[in-house]
Coordinates of C-alpha atoms in Angstrom, one line a residue:
X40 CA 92.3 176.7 82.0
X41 CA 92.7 175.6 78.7
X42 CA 88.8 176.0 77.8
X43 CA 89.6 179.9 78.4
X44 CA 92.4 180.5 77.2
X45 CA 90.4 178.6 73.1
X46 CA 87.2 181.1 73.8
X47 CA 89.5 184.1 74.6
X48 CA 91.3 183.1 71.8
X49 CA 87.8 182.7 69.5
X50 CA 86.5 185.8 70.4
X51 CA 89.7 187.7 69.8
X52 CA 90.2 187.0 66.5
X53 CA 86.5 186.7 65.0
X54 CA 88.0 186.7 61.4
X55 CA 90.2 183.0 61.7
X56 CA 88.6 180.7 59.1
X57 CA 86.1 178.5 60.2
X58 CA 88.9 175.4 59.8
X59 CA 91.3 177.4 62.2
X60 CA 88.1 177.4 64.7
X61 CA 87.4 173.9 64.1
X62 CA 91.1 172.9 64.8
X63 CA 90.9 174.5 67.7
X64 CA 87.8 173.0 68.8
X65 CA 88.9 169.7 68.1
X66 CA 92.2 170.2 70.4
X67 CA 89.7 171.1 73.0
X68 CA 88.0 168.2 72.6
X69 CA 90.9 165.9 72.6
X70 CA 92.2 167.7 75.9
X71 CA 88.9 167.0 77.7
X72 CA 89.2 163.4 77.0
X73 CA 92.5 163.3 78.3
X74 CA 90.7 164.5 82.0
X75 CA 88.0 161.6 82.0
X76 CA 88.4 158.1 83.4
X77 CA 89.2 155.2 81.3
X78 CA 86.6 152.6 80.7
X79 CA 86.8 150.0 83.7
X80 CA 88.7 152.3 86.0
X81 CA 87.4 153.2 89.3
X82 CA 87.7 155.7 92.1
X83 CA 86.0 153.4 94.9
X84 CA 88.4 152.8 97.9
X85 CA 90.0 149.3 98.4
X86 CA 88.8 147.3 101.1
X87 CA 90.3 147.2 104.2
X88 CA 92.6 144.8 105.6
X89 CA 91.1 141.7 107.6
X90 CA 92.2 142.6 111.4
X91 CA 92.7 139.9 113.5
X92 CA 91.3 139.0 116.9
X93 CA 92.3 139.2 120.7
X94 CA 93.5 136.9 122.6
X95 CA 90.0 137.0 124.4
X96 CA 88.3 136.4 121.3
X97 CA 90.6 133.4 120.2
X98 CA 90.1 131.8 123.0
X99 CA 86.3 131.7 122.9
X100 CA 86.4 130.3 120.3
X101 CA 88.3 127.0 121.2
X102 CA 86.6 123.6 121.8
X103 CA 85.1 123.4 125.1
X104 CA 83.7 120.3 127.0
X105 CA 80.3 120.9 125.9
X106 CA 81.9 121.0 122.0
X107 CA 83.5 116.8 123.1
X108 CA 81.7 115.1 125.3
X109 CA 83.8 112.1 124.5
X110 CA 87.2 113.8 125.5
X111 CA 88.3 115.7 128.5
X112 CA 89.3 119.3 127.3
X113 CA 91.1 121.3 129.4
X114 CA 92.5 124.9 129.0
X115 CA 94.6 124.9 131.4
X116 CA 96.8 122.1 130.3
X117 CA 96.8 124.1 126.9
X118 CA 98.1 127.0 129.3
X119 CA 100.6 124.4 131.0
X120 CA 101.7 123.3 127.7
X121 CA 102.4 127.3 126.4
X122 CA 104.3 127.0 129.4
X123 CA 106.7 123.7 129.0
X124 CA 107.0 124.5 125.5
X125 CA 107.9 128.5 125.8
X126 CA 111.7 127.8 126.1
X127 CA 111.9 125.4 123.1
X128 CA 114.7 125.4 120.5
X129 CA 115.4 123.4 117.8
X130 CA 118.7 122.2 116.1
X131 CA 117.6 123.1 112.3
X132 CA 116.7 126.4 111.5
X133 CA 114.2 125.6 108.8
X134 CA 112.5 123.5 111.0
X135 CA 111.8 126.4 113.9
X136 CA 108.4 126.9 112.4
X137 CA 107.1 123.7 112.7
X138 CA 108.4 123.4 116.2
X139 CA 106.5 126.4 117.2
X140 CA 103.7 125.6 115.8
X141 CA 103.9 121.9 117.8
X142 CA 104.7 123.1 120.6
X143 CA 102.6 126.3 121.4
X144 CA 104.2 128.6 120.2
X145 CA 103.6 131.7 118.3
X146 CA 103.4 131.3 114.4
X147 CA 104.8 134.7 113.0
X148 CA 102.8 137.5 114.2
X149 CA 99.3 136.2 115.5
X150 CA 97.3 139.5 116.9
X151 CA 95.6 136.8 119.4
X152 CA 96.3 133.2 120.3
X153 CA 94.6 130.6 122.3
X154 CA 95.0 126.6 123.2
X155 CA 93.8 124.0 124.9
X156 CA 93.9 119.9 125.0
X157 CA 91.6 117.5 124.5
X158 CA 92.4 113.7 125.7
X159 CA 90.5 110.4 124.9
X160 CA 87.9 109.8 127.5
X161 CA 88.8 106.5 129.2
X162 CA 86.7 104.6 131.7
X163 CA 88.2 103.1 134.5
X164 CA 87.1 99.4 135.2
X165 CA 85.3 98.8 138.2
X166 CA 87.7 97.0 141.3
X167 CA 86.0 94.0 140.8
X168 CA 86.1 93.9 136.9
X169 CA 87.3 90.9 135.4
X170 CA 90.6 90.4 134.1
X171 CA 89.2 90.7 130.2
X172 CA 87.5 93.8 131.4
X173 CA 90.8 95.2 133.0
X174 CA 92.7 94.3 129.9
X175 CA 90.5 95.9 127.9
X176 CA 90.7 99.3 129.6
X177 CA 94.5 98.8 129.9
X178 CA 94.3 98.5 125.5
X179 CA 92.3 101.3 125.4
X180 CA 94.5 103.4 127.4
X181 CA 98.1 102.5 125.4
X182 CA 95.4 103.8 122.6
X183 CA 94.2 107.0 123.8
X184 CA 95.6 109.9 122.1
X185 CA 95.9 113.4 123.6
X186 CA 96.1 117.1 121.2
X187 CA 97.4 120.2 121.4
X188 CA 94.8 122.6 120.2
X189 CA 96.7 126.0 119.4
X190 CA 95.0 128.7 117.2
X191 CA 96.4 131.9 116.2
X192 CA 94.2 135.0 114.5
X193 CA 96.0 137.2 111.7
X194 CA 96.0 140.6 110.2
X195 CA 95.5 141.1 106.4
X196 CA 97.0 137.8 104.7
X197 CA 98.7 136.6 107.9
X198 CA 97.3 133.2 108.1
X199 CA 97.7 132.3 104.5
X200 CA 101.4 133.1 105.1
X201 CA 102.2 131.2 108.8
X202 CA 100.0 128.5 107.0
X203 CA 102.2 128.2 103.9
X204 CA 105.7 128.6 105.9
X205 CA 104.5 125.7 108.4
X206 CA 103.9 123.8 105.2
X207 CA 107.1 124.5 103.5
X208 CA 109.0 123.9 107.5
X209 CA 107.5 120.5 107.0
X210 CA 108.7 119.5 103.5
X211 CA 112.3 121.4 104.7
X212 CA 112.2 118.6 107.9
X213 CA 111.4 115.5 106.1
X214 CA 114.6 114.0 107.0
X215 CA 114.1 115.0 110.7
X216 CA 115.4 117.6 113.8
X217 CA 115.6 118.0 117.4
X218 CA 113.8 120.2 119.7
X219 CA 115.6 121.2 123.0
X220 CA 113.7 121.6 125.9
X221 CA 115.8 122.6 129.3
X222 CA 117.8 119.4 129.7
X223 CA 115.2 117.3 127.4
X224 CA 115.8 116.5 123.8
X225 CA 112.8 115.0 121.9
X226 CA 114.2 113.3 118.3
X227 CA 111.7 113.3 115.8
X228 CA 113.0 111.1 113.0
X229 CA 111.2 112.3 110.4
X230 CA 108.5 114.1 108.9
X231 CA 105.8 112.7 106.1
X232 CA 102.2 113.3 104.7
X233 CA 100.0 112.4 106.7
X234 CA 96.0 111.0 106.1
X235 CA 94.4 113.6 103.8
X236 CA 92.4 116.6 106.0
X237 CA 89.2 118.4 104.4
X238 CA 88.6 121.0 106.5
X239 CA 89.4 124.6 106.3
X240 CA 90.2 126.8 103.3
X241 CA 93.5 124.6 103.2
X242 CA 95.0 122.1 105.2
X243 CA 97.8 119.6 105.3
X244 CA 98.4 116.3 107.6
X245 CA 101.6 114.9 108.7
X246 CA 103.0 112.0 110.6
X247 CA 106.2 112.5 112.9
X248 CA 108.0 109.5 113.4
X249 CA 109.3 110.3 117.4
X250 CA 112.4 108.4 118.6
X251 CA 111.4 107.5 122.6
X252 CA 113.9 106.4 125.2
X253 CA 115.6 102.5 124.8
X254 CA 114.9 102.8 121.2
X255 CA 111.1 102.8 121.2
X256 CA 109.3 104.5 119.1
X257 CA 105.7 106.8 118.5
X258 CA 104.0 108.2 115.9
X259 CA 102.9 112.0 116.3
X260 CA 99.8 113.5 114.2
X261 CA 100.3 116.8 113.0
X262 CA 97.2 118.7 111.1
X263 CA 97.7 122.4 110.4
X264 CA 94.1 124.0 109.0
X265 CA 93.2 127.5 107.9
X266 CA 90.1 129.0 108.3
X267 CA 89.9 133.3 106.7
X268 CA 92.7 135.0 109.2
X269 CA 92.9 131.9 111.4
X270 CA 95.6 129.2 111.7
X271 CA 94.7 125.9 113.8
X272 CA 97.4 123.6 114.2
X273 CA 96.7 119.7 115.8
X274 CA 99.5 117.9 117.7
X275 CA 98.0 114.6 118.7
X276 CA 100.8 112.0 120.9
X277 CA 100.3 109.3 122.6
X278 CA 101.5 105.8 122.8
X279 CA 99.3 104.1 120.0
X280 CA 98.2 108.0 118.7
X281 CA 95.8 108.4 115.9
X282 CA 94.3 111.6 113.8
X283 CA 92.3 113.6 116.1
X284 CA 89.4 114.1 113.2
X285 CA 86.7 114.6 115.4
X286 CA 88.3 117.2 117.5
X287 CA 89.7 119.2 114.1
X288 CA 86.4 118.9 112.9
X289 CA 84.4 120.6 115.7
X290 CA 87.5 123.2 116.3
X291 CA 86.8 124.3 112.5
X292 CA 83.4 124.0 113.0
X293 CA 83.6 126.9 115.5
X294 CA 85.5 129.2 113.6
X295 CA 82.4 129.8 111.2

C-alpha cells in the first residue's frame, strides 16, 4: 500500500525537485526493509514433540528369556508385583517418587508402561550330592538377587523430568522412609549412591539400606537409566543382593 500511495504521489506532482523524489524513494526503501526477515531468522516449523509409546509397545520391548539365559524372567511376576505394589503409600511425601518408582508404580505421566523380573538362575544339587556340594548351592542361593524391571515411555521431555525428580526423591530420602503396604511396613533406613551406572543418556545408582524383621538387615540396589522418552528403573533384593549389571545392560541394550 505504501508503494502506491509514493508513485501516485510521483506522478502527481511531476515538478517536486529531484531531492523531494529521492527522499521519497529512500522512505520506500527503508519501509521495504522493514517487511523482510532478519538475517538467521526462519519460517520452518519446529519439530514435533517425541510421543511416547503403548503399553503394547513397552512391553515388547522388556528383557525376555531369550535376552538372559542365565536368569529366569518372568512377566508375570512383574504383573504380580504391579499388583502387591499398586496400594503402596509412603510416610514422607518427598519420598513418594522413589517409592513408585520401586515398587511398580507409575512415574508421573508414562503414555505406556511395562515390567517384568528377572531372578538368578540357581541349580538345585542333585539328592545324592555331597554335603560341599549342598552347601554350595545353599551359598549361592542366600546370594541370588532378584529385579524389578519397570519401564515407563514419555511424551515430549517426559522422561528427562520423572528421571530428574526420582533423582532429586532420592537425595530428599537419604535419611530414610517407610512404605505402607496393607498391614506391612518395609523401613528403609536410608538411601546412598550407589556403584557408578554407564548406560543410558543418564543414569544414577543407589543402595537402600532395608531394616528386616528381628533387627536384620539387607541391602536393596536401585538403578534408574534413561534412554530418549524412556525411563528404566532396577530394584534388585535379596538376601546377599548385588547390582543387576547384566540385566540393566541388556534392558538398555533393547531400547536402541
Amino acid at each position: 500500500m505504501r508503494n502506491i500511495i509514493v508513485r501516485r504521489s510521483v506522478v502527481a506532482a511531476s515538478a517536486f525537485s529531484l531531492a523531494l523524489l529521492a527522499t521519497a524513494c529512500g522512505s520506500d526503501k527503508s519501509t521495504d526493509n522493514k517487511d523482510e526477515p532478519k538475517a538467521g531468522s526462519s519460517s520452518a516449523p519446529a519439530a514435533p514433540a517425541v510421543k511416547g509409546k503403548t503399553d503394547a509397545e513397552v512391553k515388547a520391548l522388556l528383557v525376555t528369556q531369550a535376552d538372559l539365559p542365565d536368569q529366569i524372567v518372568s512377566s508375570d511376576e512383574g504383573a504380580q508385583a504391579v499388583a502387591e505394589g499398586a496400594g503402596a503409600t509412603v510416610d514422607k511425601a518427598e519420598c513418594k517418587v522413589l517409592m513408585q518408582a520401586q515398587f511398580g508404580q507409575k512415574v508421573g505421566a508414562p503414555s505406556g508402561v511395562g515390567l517384568t523380573v528377572a531372578k538368578d538362575k540357581l541349580k538345585e544339587p542333585a539328592a545324592d550330592a555331597s554335603p560341599e556340594d549342598k552347601l554350595k548351592a545353599g551359598l549361592e542361593a542366600i546370594g541370588s538377587t532378584q529385579t524389578l524391571v519397570n519401564l515407563g515411555s514419555y511424551d515430549g521431555k517426559g522422561a528427562e523430568e520423572a528421571f530428574a525428580a526420582v533423582k532429586t526423591a532420592a537425595t530428599a530420602c537419604s535419611g530414610g522412609y517407610t512404605v505402607t503396604n496393607g498391614a506391612e511396613n518395609t523401613k528403609f533406613l536410608d538411601v546412598k549412591p550407589g556403584s557408578a551406572v554407564t548406560a543410558g543418556d543418564e543414569a544414577a545408582a543407589f543402595t537402600l539400606t532395608m531394616d528386616l524383621e528381628d533387627g536384620d538387615k539387607t541391602t536393596v540396589h536401585f538403578v534408574v537409566v534413561r534412554k530418549g522418552n524412556t525411563l528404566s528403573s532396577f530394584s534388585a533384593l535379596g538376601v546377599v543382593a548385588k547390582q543387576p549389571k547384566t540385566v540393566i545392560d541388556t534392558q538398555v541394550k533393547k531400547l536402541g
